[in-house]
Amino acid sequence: MSANVVLALTNVESAYGPIKAIRGVSLKVRQGEIATVLGSNGAGKSTILKTISGIIDPRKGTVEFRGEDITAKDPALIVQKGLSHVPEGREVFPLLSVHDNLMMGAYTRHDRDAVARDVEAVYGYFPILRERRAQDAGLLSGGQQQMLSISRALMAAPALMLLDEPSLGLSPLLTREIFEIVVRINRERGTTLLVVEQNANMALNVADYGYVLENGRIVMEDSCDRLREKDDIKEFYLGVKETGARGERRWKKKKTWR
């Protein structure tokens, strides 16, 4: 593995029973960057993250993290190695307080002073959590639960965070706020991030490098600056449609590309 590559998937295939969800997926995430995987609902984006974090065992291929093969390792061991997963749908502990949820994120750590500093850091990112720190997490709004889920993952002091659909169910205003904090976490803490997201416009604006997933396969990859300029991305993900003869030609190619 190259020295600056934190995560590498090589020809990974995962399935739910007889149904293949991802097929021969290979991707890399480099130290200090935000990478994103774009794709429609059901394309296999969440399966990639679950395979990386050990929730699903791949049928084929390898997953390497910081130069070590973590394929099908126990999820708890993967967290201890410095990889945190923020799942789709938040999945906070609803009957625990906000503060206790944060402490659950730090359960593998023994550096009490550093843990206390990180609690203050996440309250700095999301001040509303400080206000609600004694409240049961299940009583938070959807956006506040997403903030808590991200903060809980940060409490493990990860080198790499996996974010699964962080904008799901949120208003445009809250989505912008969440992604602004994601960028701050990356820039200020140096945390590397892999984000899967249906909001392609937002993801391409904040990420450095992107992969496009269709029917379980990576069909395109490039820097996000270049992906935003590609006609296929503009049409199928950003809603920019061409008109005239060229637009007609692009429409005829749609089925082939997909």
PDB file of C-alpha atoms in Angstrom:
ATOM      1  CA  MET A   1       0.000   0.000   0.000  1.00  0.00           C
ATOM      2  CA  SER A   2       1.274   3.464  -0.866  1.00  0.00           C
ATOM      3  CA  ALA A   3       2.493   5.458   2.150  1.00  0.00           C
ATOM      4  CA  ASN A   4      -0.267   8.061   1.866  1.00  0.00           C
ATOM      5  CA  VAL A   5      -3.110   5.569   1.309  1.00  0.00           C
ATOM      6  CA  VAL A   6      -5.109   4.981   4.513  1.00  0.00           C
ATOM      7  CA  LEU A   7      -7.755   2.631   3.098  1.00  0.00           C
ATOM      8  CA  ALA A   8      -7.679   0.316   0.091  1.00  0.00           C
ATOM      9  CA  LEU A   9     -10.383  -2.034  -1.180  1.00  0.00           C
ATOM     10  CA  THR A  10      -9.324  -4.531  -3.841  1.00  0.00           C
ATOM     11  CA  ASN A  11     -11.904  -6.442  -5.906  1.00  0.00           C
ATOM     12  CA  VAL A  12     -14.358  -6.612  -3.004  1.00  0.00           C
ATOM     13  CA  GLU A  13     -17.597  -8.508  -3.458  1.00  0.00           C
ATOM     14  CA  SER A  14     -20.320  -8.630  -0.789  1.00  0.00           C
ATOM     15  CA  ALA A  15     -23.814 -10.093  -0.859  1.00  0.00           C
ATOM     16  CA  TYR A  16     -27.040 -10.498   1.077  1.00  0.00           C
ATOM     17  CA  GLY A  17     -27.822 -14.162   0.605  1.00  0.00           C
ATOM     18  CA  PRO A  18     -27.933 -14.850  -3.138  1.00  0.00           C
ATOM     19  CA  ILE A  19     -28.068 -11.139  -4.040  1.00  0.00           C
ATOM     20  CA  LYS A  20     -24.738  -9.492  -4.837  1.00  0.00           C
ATOM     21  CA  ALA A  21     -24.700  -5.941  -3.489  1.00  0.00           C
ATOM     22  CA  ILE A  22     -21.202  -4.888  -4.580  1.00  0.00           C
ATOM     23  CA  ARG A  23     -19.194  -6.481  -7.371  1.00  0.00           C
ATOM     24  CA  GLY A  24     -15.445  -6.196  -7.681  1.00  0.00           C
ATOM     25  CA  VAL A  25     -15.192  -2.823  -5.947  1.00  0.00           C
ATOM     26  CA  SER A  26     -11.700  -1.311  -5.748  1.00  0.00           C
ATOM     27  CA  LEU A  27     -11.059   2.115  -4.249  1.00  0.00           C
ATOM     28  CA  LYS A  28      -8.479   4.037  -2.242  1.00  0.00           C
ATOM     29  CA  VAL A  29      -8.726   6.791   0.342  1.00  0.00           C
ATOM     30  CA  ARG A  30      -5.624   8.884   0.948  1.00  0.00           C
ATOM     31  CA  GLN A  31      -4.415  10.388   4.188  1.00  0.00           C
ATOM     32  CA  GLY A  32      -6.089  13.688   5.070  1.00  0.00           C
ATOM     33  CA  GLU A  33      -8.616  13.746   2.227  1.00  0.00           C
ATOM     34  CA  ILE A  34     -12.390  13.584   2.042  1.00  0.00           C
ATOM     35  CA  ALA A  35     -13.443  10.913  -0.441  1.00  0.00           C
ATOM     36  CA  THR A  36     -17.015  10.278  -1.518  1.00  0.00           C
ATOM     37  CA  VAL A  37     -18.994   7.482  -3.123  1.00  0.00           C
ATOM     38  CA  LEU A  38     -21.970   8.655  -5.168  1.00  0.00           C
ATOM     39  CA  GLY A  39     -24.817   6.508  -6.389  1.00  0.00           C
ATOM     40  CA  SER A  40     -28.552   6.080  -6.466  1.00  0.00           C
ATOM     41  CA  ASN A  41     -30.549   4.366  -3.737  1.00  0.00           C
ATOM     42  CA  GLY A  42     -29.767   0.645  -3.758  1.00  0.00           C
ATOM     43  CA  ALA A  43     -26.501   1.001  -5.685  1.00  0.00           C
ATOM     44  CA  GLY A  44     -24.536  -0.608  -2.851  1.00  0.00           C
ATOM     45  CA  LYS A  45     -23.028   2.443  -1.146  1.00  0.00           C
ATOM     46  CA  SER A  46     -23.930   1.440   2.412  1.00  0.00           C
ATOM     47  CA  THR A  47     -22.733  -2.110   1.758  1.00  0.00           C
ATOM     48  CA  ILE A  48     -19.259  -0.770   0.995  1.00  0.00           C
ATOM     49  CA  LEU A  49     -19.079   0.924   4.395  1.00  0.00           C
ATOM     50  CA  LYS A  50     -20.493  -2.082   6.240  1.00  0.00           C
ATOM     51  CA  THR A  51     -17.914  -4.307   4.561  1.00  0.00           C
ATOM     52  CA  ILE A  52     -15.075  -1.974   5.520  1.00  0.00           C
ATOM     53  CA  SER A  53     -16.165  -1.781   9.168  1.00  0.00           C
ATOM     54  CA  GLY A  54     -16.667  -5.544   9.512  1.00  0.00           C
ATOM     55  CA  ILE A  55     -20.461  -5.589   9.770  1.00  0.00           C
ATOM     56  CA  ILE A  56     -20.635  -7.640   6.561  1.00  0.00           C
ATOM     57  CA  ASP A  57     -18.018 -10.225   5.599  1.00  0.00           C
ATOM     58  CA  PRO A  58     -17.029  -9.969   1.930  1.00  0.00           C
ATOM     59  CA  ARG A  59     -17.185 -13.052  -0.254  1.00  0.00           C
ATOM     60  CA  LYS A  60     -14.145 -11.950  -2.228  1.00  0.00           C
ATOM     61  CA  GLY A  61     -11.443  -9.305  -2.144  1.00  0.00           C
ATOM     62  CA  THR A  62      -9.466  -7.548   0.574  1.00  0.00           C
ATOM     63  CA  VAL A  63      -9.825  -4.480   2.785  1.00  0.00           C
ATOM     64  CA  GLU A  64      -6.620  -2.857   4.029  1.00  0.00           C
ATOM     65  CA  PHE A  65      -6.476  -0.100   6.637  1.00  0.00           C
ATOM     66  CA  ARG A  66      -3.187   1.654   7.342  1.00  0.00           C
ATOM     67  CA  GLY A  67      -1.324  -1.140   5.605  1.00  0.00           C
ATOM     68  CA  GLU A  68      -3.002  -3.962   7.564  1.00  0.00           C
ATOM     69  CA  ASP A  69      -5.481  -6.491   6.201  1.00  0.00           C
ATOM     70  CA  ILE A  70      -8.713  -5.999   8.174  1.00  0.00           C
ATOM     71  CA  THR A  71     -10.934  -8.094   5.890  1.00  0.00           C
ATOM     72  CA  ALA A  72     -13.793  -9.606   7.917  1.00  0.00           C
ATOM     73  CA  LYS A  73     -12.223  -8.605  11.233  1.00  0.00           C
ATOM     74  CA  ASP A  74     -14.433  -8.068  14.282  1.00  0.00           C
ATOM     75  CA  PRO A  75     -16.000  -4.572  14.175  1.00  0.00           C
ATOM     76  CA  ALA A  76     -14.850  -3.801  17.723  1.00  0.00           C
ATOM     77  CA  LEU A  77     -11.249  -4.579  16.754  1.00  0.00           C
ATOM     78  CA  ILE A  78     -11.547  -2.357  13.682  1.00  0.00           C
ATOM     79  CA  VAL A  79     -12.718   0.541  15.864  1.00  0.00           C
ATOM     80  CA  GLN A  80      -9.732   0.037  18.148  1.00  0.00           C
ATOM     81  CA  LYS A  81      -7.443   0.293  15.125  1.00  0.00           C
ATOM     82  CA  GLY A  82      -8.748   3.794  14.422  1.00  0.00           C
ATOM     83  CA  LEU A  83     -11.741   3.443  12.095  1.00  0.00           C
ATOM     84  CA  SER A  84     -15.194   4.762  13.077  1.00  0.00           C
ATOM     85  CA  HIS A  85     -18.478   4.212  11.226  1.00  0.00           C
ATOM     86  CA  VAL A  86     -21.419   6.641  11.407  1.00  0.00           C
ATOM     87  CA  PRO A  87     -24.311   4.488  10.161  1.00  0.00           C
ATOM     88  CA  GLU A  88     -27.278   5.504   8.077  1.00  0.00           C
ATOM     89  CA  GLY A  89     -30.217   6.432  10.284  1.00  0.00           C
ATOM     90  CA  ARG A  90     -28.033   7.712  13.182  1.00  0.00           C
ATOM     91  CA  GLU A  91     -28.673   4.780  15.576  1.00  0.00           C
ATOM     92  CA  VAL A  92     -27.990   6.642  18.802  1.00  0.00           C
ATOM     93  CA  PHE A  93     -28.647   4.974  22.167  1.00  0.00           C
ATOM     94  CA  PRO A  94     -32.083   6.522  22.750  1.00  0.00           C
ATOM     95  CA  LEU A  95     -32.381   5.862  26.496  1.00  0.00           C
ATOM     96  CA  LEU A  96     -28.906   7.198  27.302  1.00  0.00           C
ATOM     97  CA  SER A  97     -28.149  10.871  27.732  1.00  0.00           C
ATOM     98  CA  VAL A  98     -26.241  12.842  25.114  1.00  0.00           C
ATOM     99  CA  HIS A  99     -23.170  12.817  27.368  1.00  0.00           C
ATOM    100  CA  ASP A 100     -23.398   9.074  27.961  1.00  0.00           C
ATOM    101  CA  ASN A 101     -23.694   8.487  24.198  1.00  0.00           C
ATOM    102  CA  LEU A 102     -20.435  10.381  23.778  1.00  0.00           C
ATOM    103  CA  MET A 103     -18.791   8.291  26.479  1.00  0.00           C
ATOM    104  CA  MET A 104     -19.899   5.130  24.670  1.00  0.00           C
ATOM    105  CA  GLY A 105     -17.919   6.368  21.687  1.00  0.00           C
ATOM    106  CA  ALA A 106     -14.812   6.596  23.868  1.00  0.00           C
ATOM    107  CA  TYR A 107     -15.185   3.178  25.524  1.00  0.00           C
ATOM    108  CA  THR A 108     -11.949   1.826  23.978  1.00  0.00           C
ATOM    109  CA  ARG A 109      -9.870   4.751  25.265  1.00  0.00           C
ATOM    110  CA  HIS A 110      -7.998   5.056  28.556  1.00  0.00           C
ATOM    111  CA  ASP A 111      -6.587   8.592  28.158  1.00  0.00           C
ATOM    112  CA  ARG A 112      -9.082  10.364  30.426  1.00  0.00           C
ATOM    113  CA  ASP A 113      -7.647  13.846  29.981  1.00  0.00           C
ATOM    114  CA  ALA A 114      -7.699  13.537  26.178  1.00  0.00           C
ATOM    115  CA  VAL A 115     -11.253  12.170  26.315  1.00  0.00           C
ATOM    116  CA  ALA A 116     -12.351  15.211  28.333  1.00  0.00           C
ATOM    117  CA  ARG A 117     -10.710  17.508  25.780  1.00  0.00           C
ATOM    118  CA  ASP A 118     -12.500  15.711  22.955  1.00  0.00           C
ATOM    119  CA  VAL A 119     -15.846  16.098  24.723  1.00  0.00           C
ATOM    120  CA  GLU A 120     -15.239  19.837  24.797  1.00  0.00           C
ATOM    121  CA  ALA A 121     -14.170  19.742  21.145  1.00  0.00           C
ATOM    122  CA  VAL A 122     -17.388  18.082  19.966  1.00  0.00           C
ATOM    123  CA  TYR A 123     -19.458  20.496  22.061  1.00  0.00           C
ATOM    124  CA  GLY A 124     -17.560  23.217  20.224  1.00  0.00           C
ATOM    125  CA  TYR A 125     -18.555  21.754  16.868  1.00  0.00           C
ATOM    126  CA  PHE A 126     -22.169  21.221  17.941  1.00  0.00           C
ATOM    127  CA  PRO A 127     -23.096  23.664  20.761  1.00  0.00           C
ATOM    128  CA  ILE A 128     -26.672  22.361  20.896  1.00  0.00           C
ATOM    129  CA  LEU A 129     -25.319  19.063  22.247  1.00  0.00           C
ATOM    130  CA  ARG A 130     -23.812  20.877  25.229  1.00  0.00           C
ATOM    131  CA  GLU A 131     -27.219  22.405  25.934  1.00  0.00           C
ATOM    132  CA  ARG A 132     -28.863  18.970  25.690  1.00  0.00           C
ATOM    133  CA  ARG A 133     -26.068  16.933  27.306  1.00  0.00           C
ATOM    134  CA  ALA A 134     -28.325  15.618  30.113  1.00  0.00           C
ATOM    135  CA  GLN A 135     -31.259  14.873  27.784  1.00  0.00           C
ATOM    136  CA  ASP A 136     -32.071  11.373  26.530  1.00  0.00           C
ATOM    137  CA  ALA A 137     -30.758  11.019  22.983  1.00  0.00           C
ATOM    138  CA  GLY A 138     -34.066   9.604  21.792  1.00  0.00           C
ATOM    139  CA  LEU A 139     -35.714  12.979  22.480  1.00  0.00           C
ATOM    140  CA  LEU A 140     -33.394  14.889  20.147  1.00  0.00           C
ATOM    141  CA  SER A 141     -34.507  16.030  16.708  1.00  0.00           C
ATOM    142  CA  GLY A 142     -33.276  14.138  13.653  1.00  0.00           C
ATOM    143  CA  GLY A 143     -30.616  16.727  12.928  1.00  0.00           C
ATOM    144  CA  GLN A 144     -29.426  16.738  16.539  1.00  0.00           C
ATOM    145  CA  GLN A 145     -29.223  12.939  16.515  1.00  0.00           C
ATOM    146  CA  GLN A 146     -27.061  13.131  13.397  1.00  0.00           C
ATOM    147  CA  MET A 147     -24.789  15.597  15.179  1.00  0.00           C
ATOM    148  CA  LEU A 148     -24.595  13.218  18.139  1.00  0.00           C
ATOM    149  CA  SER A 149     -23.855  10.228  15.934  1.00  0.00           C
ATOM    150  CA  ILE A 150     -20.955  12.053  14.276  1.00  0.00           C
ATOM    151  CA  SER A 151     -19.708  13.295  17.655  1.00  0.00           C
ATOM    152  CA  ARG A 152     -19.872   9.813  19.170  1.00  0.00           C
ATOM    153  CA  ALA A 153     -17.728   8.493  16.326  1.00  0.00           C
ATOM    154  CA  LEU A 154     -15.225  11.324  16.881  1.00  0.00           C
ATOM    155  CA  MET A 155     -14.899  10.309  20.538  1.00  0.00           C
ATOM    156  CA  ALA A 156     -13.050   7.184  19.405  1.00  0.00           C
ATOM    157  CA  ALA A 157     -10.304   9.503  18.063  1.00  0.00           C
ATOM    158  CA  PRO A 158     -10.409   7.841  14.625  1.00  0.00           C
ATOM    159  CA  ALA A 159      -7.864   8.198  11.854  1.00  0.00           C
ATOM    160  CA  LEU A 160     -10.680   7.459   9.372  1.00  0.00           C
ATOM    161  CA  MET A 161     -14.410   8.103   9.641  1.00  0.00           C
ATOM    162  CA  LEU A 162     -17.049   6.469   7.448  1.00  0.00           C
ATOM    163  CA  LEU A 163     -20.184   8.594   7.046  1.00  0.00           C
ATOM    164  CA  ASP A 164     -23.290   6.912   5.644  1.00  0.00           C
ATOM    165  CA  GLU A 165     -25.818   9.356   4.143  1.00  0.00           C
ATOM    166  CA  PRO A 166     -25.288  12.175   6.673  1.00  0.00           C
ATOM    167  CA  SER A 167     -27.923  14.341   4.943  1.00  0.00           C
ATOM    168  CA  LEU A 168     -30.673  11.704   5.049  1.00  0.00           C
ATOM    169  CA  GLY A 169     -33.954  13.225   6.225  1.00  0.00           C
ATOM    170  CA  LEU A 170     -32.440  16.620   6.993  1.00  0.00           C
ATOM    171  CA  SER A 171     -33.467  20.048   5.737  1.00  0.00           C
ATOM    172  CA  PRO A 172     -31.154  21.825   3.271  1.00  0.00           C
ATOM    173  CA  LEU A 173     -30.094  24.216   6.039  1.00  0.00           C
ATOM    174  CA  LEU A 174     -29.157  21.417   8.436  1.00  0.00           C
ATOM    175  CA  THR A 175     -27.441  19.521   5.629  1.00  0.00           C
ATOM    176  CA  ARG A 176     -25.206  22.516   4.933  1.00  0.00           C
ATOM    177  CA  GLU A 177     -24.454  22.861   8.636  1.00  0.00           C
ATOM    178  CA  ILE A 178     -23.519  19.182   8.982  1.00  0.00           C
ATOM    179  CA  PHE A 179     -21.238  19.269   5.949  1.00  0.00           C
ATOM    180  CA  GLU A 180     -19.564  22.472   7.118  1.00  0.00           C
ATOM    181  CA  ILE A 181     -18.656  20.682  10.354  1.00  0.00           C
ATOM    182  CA  VAL A 182     -17.466  17.624   8.409  1.00  0.00           C
ATOM    183  CA  VAL A 183     -15.039  19.875   6.516  1.00  0.00           C
ATOM    184  CA  ARG A 184     -13.881  21.487   9.776  1.00  0.00           C
ATOM    185  CA  ILE A 185     -13.236  18.065  11.318  1.00  0.00           C
ATOM    186  CA  ASN A 186     -11.146  17.139   8.294  1.00  0.00           C
ATOM    187  CA  ARG A 187      -9.177  20.406   8.206  1.00  0.00           C
ATOM    188  CA  GLU A 188      -8.737  21.016  11.937  1.00  0.00           C
ATOM    189  CA  ARG A 189      -8.242  17.469  13.221  1.00  0.00           C
ATOM    190  CA  GLY A 190      -6.701  15.925  10.116  1.00  0.00           C
ATOM    191  CA  THR A 191      -9.313  13.169  10.163  1.00  0.00           C
ATOM    192  CA  THR A 192      -9.647  11.322   6.861  1.00  0.00           C
ATOM    193  CA  LEU A 193     -13.270  10.745   5.757  1.00  0.00           C
ATOM    194  CA  LEU A 194     -15.114   8.470   3.357  1.00  0.00           C
ATOM    195  CA  VAL A 195     -18.652   9.738   2.769  1.00  0.00           C
ATOM    196  CA  VAL A 196     -21.443   7.984   0.889  1.00  0.00           C
ATOM    197  CA  GLU A 197     -24.154  10.398  -0.094  1.00  0.00           C
ATOM    198  CA  GLN A 198     -27.147  10.782  -2.419  1.00  0.00           C
ATOM    199  CA  ASN A 199     -26.832  14.574  -2.361  1.00  0.00           C
ATOM    200  CA  ALA A 200     -24.230  14.600  -5.125  1.00  0.00           C
ATOM    201  CA  ASN A 201     -23.981  18.363  -5.352  1.00  0.00           C
ATOM    202  CA  MET A 202     -23.114  18.724  -1.671  1.00  0.00           C
ATOM    203  CA  ALA A 203     -20.730  15.758  -1.664  1.00  0.00           C
ATOM    204  CA  LEU A 204     -18.821  16.957  -4.729  1.00  0.00           C
ATOM    205  CA  ASN A 205     -18.480  20.422  -3.244  1.00  0.00           C
ATOM    206  CA  VAL A 206     -16.822  19.230  -0.021  1.00  0.00           C
ATOM    207  CA  ALA A 207     -14.898  16.111  -1.103  1.00  0.00           C
ATOM    208  CA  ASP A 208     -11.511  15.876  -2.781  1.00  0.00           C
ATOM    209  CA  TYR A 209     -11.951  12.632  -4.724  1.00  0.00           C
ATOM    210  CA  GLY A 210     -15.056  10.764  -5.830  1.00  0.00           C
ATOM    211  CA  TYR A 211     -16.266   7.374  -7.013  1.00  0.00           C
ATOM    212  CA  VAL A 212     -19.523   6.718  -8.848  1.00  0.00           C
ATOM    213  CA  LEU A 213     -21.258   3.436  -8.013  1.00  0.00           C
ATOM    214  CA  GLU A 214     -23.907   1.885 -10.254  1.00  0.00           C
ATOM    215  CA  ASN A 215     -25.448  -1.553  -9.662  1.00  0.00           C
ATOM    216  CA  GLY A 216     -22.675  -2.497  -7.257  1.00  0.00           C
ATOM    217  CA  ARG A 217     -19.791  -1.505  -9.525  1.00  0.00           C
ATOM    218  CA  ILE A 218     -17.512   1.525  -9.660  1.00  0.00           C
ATOM    219  CA  VAL A 219     -18.164   3.030 -13.091  1.00  0.00           C
ATOM    220  CA  MET A 220     -16.252   6.287 -12.767  1.00  0.00           C
ATOM    221  CA  GLU A 221     -13.689   7.935 -10.505  1.00  0.00           C
ATOM    222  CA  ASP A 222     -11.796  11.231 -10.547  1.00  0.00           C
ATOM    223  CA  SER A 223     -11.102  14.335  -8.512  1.00  0.00           C
ATOM    224  CA  CYS A 224     -14.352  16.015  -7.526  1.00  0.00           C
ATOM    225  CA  ASP A 225     -13.384  19.136  -9.465  1.00  0.00           C
ATOM    226  CA  ARG A 226     -13.226  17.069 -12.654  1.00  0.00           C
ATOM    227  CA  LEU A 227     -16.275  14.947 -11.844  1.00  0.00           C
ATOM    228  CA  ARG A 228     -18.419  18.086 -11.541  1.00  0.00           C
ATOM    229  CA  GLU A 229     -17.525  18.973 -15.129  1.00  0.00           C
ATOM    230  CA  LYS A 230     -18.373  15.581 -16.643  1.00  0.00           C
ATOM    231  CA  ASP A 231     -21.553  15.536 -18.708  1.00  0.00           C
ATOM    232  CA  ASP A 232     -22.773  12.240 -17.217  1.00  0.00           C
ATOM    233  CA  ILE A 233     -22.465  13.584 -13.681  1.00  0.00           C
ATOM    234  CA  LYS A 234     -24.175  16.844 -14.594  1.00  0.00           C
ATOM    235  CA  GLU A 235     -27.112  15.037 -16.167  1.00  0.00           C
ATOM    236  CA  PHE A 236     -27.672  12.058 -13.896  1.00  0.00           C
ATOM    237  CA  TYR A 237     -26.594  13.470 -10.512  1.00  0.00           C
ATOM    238  CA  LEU A 238     -26.658  17.262 -10.640  1.00  0.00           C
ATOM    239  CA  GLY A 239     -29.821  17.661 -12.708  1.00  0.00           C
ATOM    240  CA  VAL A 240     -28.173  19.725 -15.441  1.00  0.00           C
ATOM    241  CA  LYS A 241     -29.640  18.671 -18.775  1.00  0.00           C
ATOM    242  CA  GLU A 242     -28.258  19.582 -22.157  1.00  0.00           C
ATOM    243  CA  THR A 243     -30.522  20.679 -24.964  1.00  0.00           C
ATOM    244  CA  GLY A 244     -30.337  20.369 -28.711  1.00  0.00           C
ATOM    245  CA  ALA A 245     -28.588  17.678 -30.739  1.00  0.00           C
ATOM    246  CA  ARG A 246     -25.858  17.089 -28.180  1.00  0.00           C
ATOM    247  CA  GLY A 247     -28.406  16.587 -25.428  1.00  0.00           C
ATOM    248  CA  GLU A 248     -30.237  14.060 -27.612  1.00  0.00           C
ATOM    249  CA  ARG A 249     -27.006  12.121 -28.094  1.00  0.00           C
ATOM    250  CA  ARG A 250     -26.370  12.135 -24.311  1.00  0.00           C
ATOM    251  CA  TRP A 251     -29.898  10.787 -23.665  1.00  0.00           C
ATOM    252  CA  LYS A 252     -29.344   7.911 -26.101  1.00  0.00           C
ATOM    253  CA  LYS A 253     -26.146   6.957 -24.266  1.00  0.00           C
ATOM    254  CA  LYS A 254     -27.822   6.919 -20.863  1.00  0.00           C
ATOM    255  CA  LYS A 255     -28.665   3.216 -20.747  1.00  0.00           C
ATOM    256  CA  THR A 256     -25.191   2.246 -21.884  1.00  0.00           C
ATOM    257  CA  TRP A 257     -23.516   4.315 -19.160  1.00  0.00           C
ATOM    258  CA  ARG A 258     -25.782   3.034 -16.425  1.00  0.00           C
TER     259      ARG A 258
END
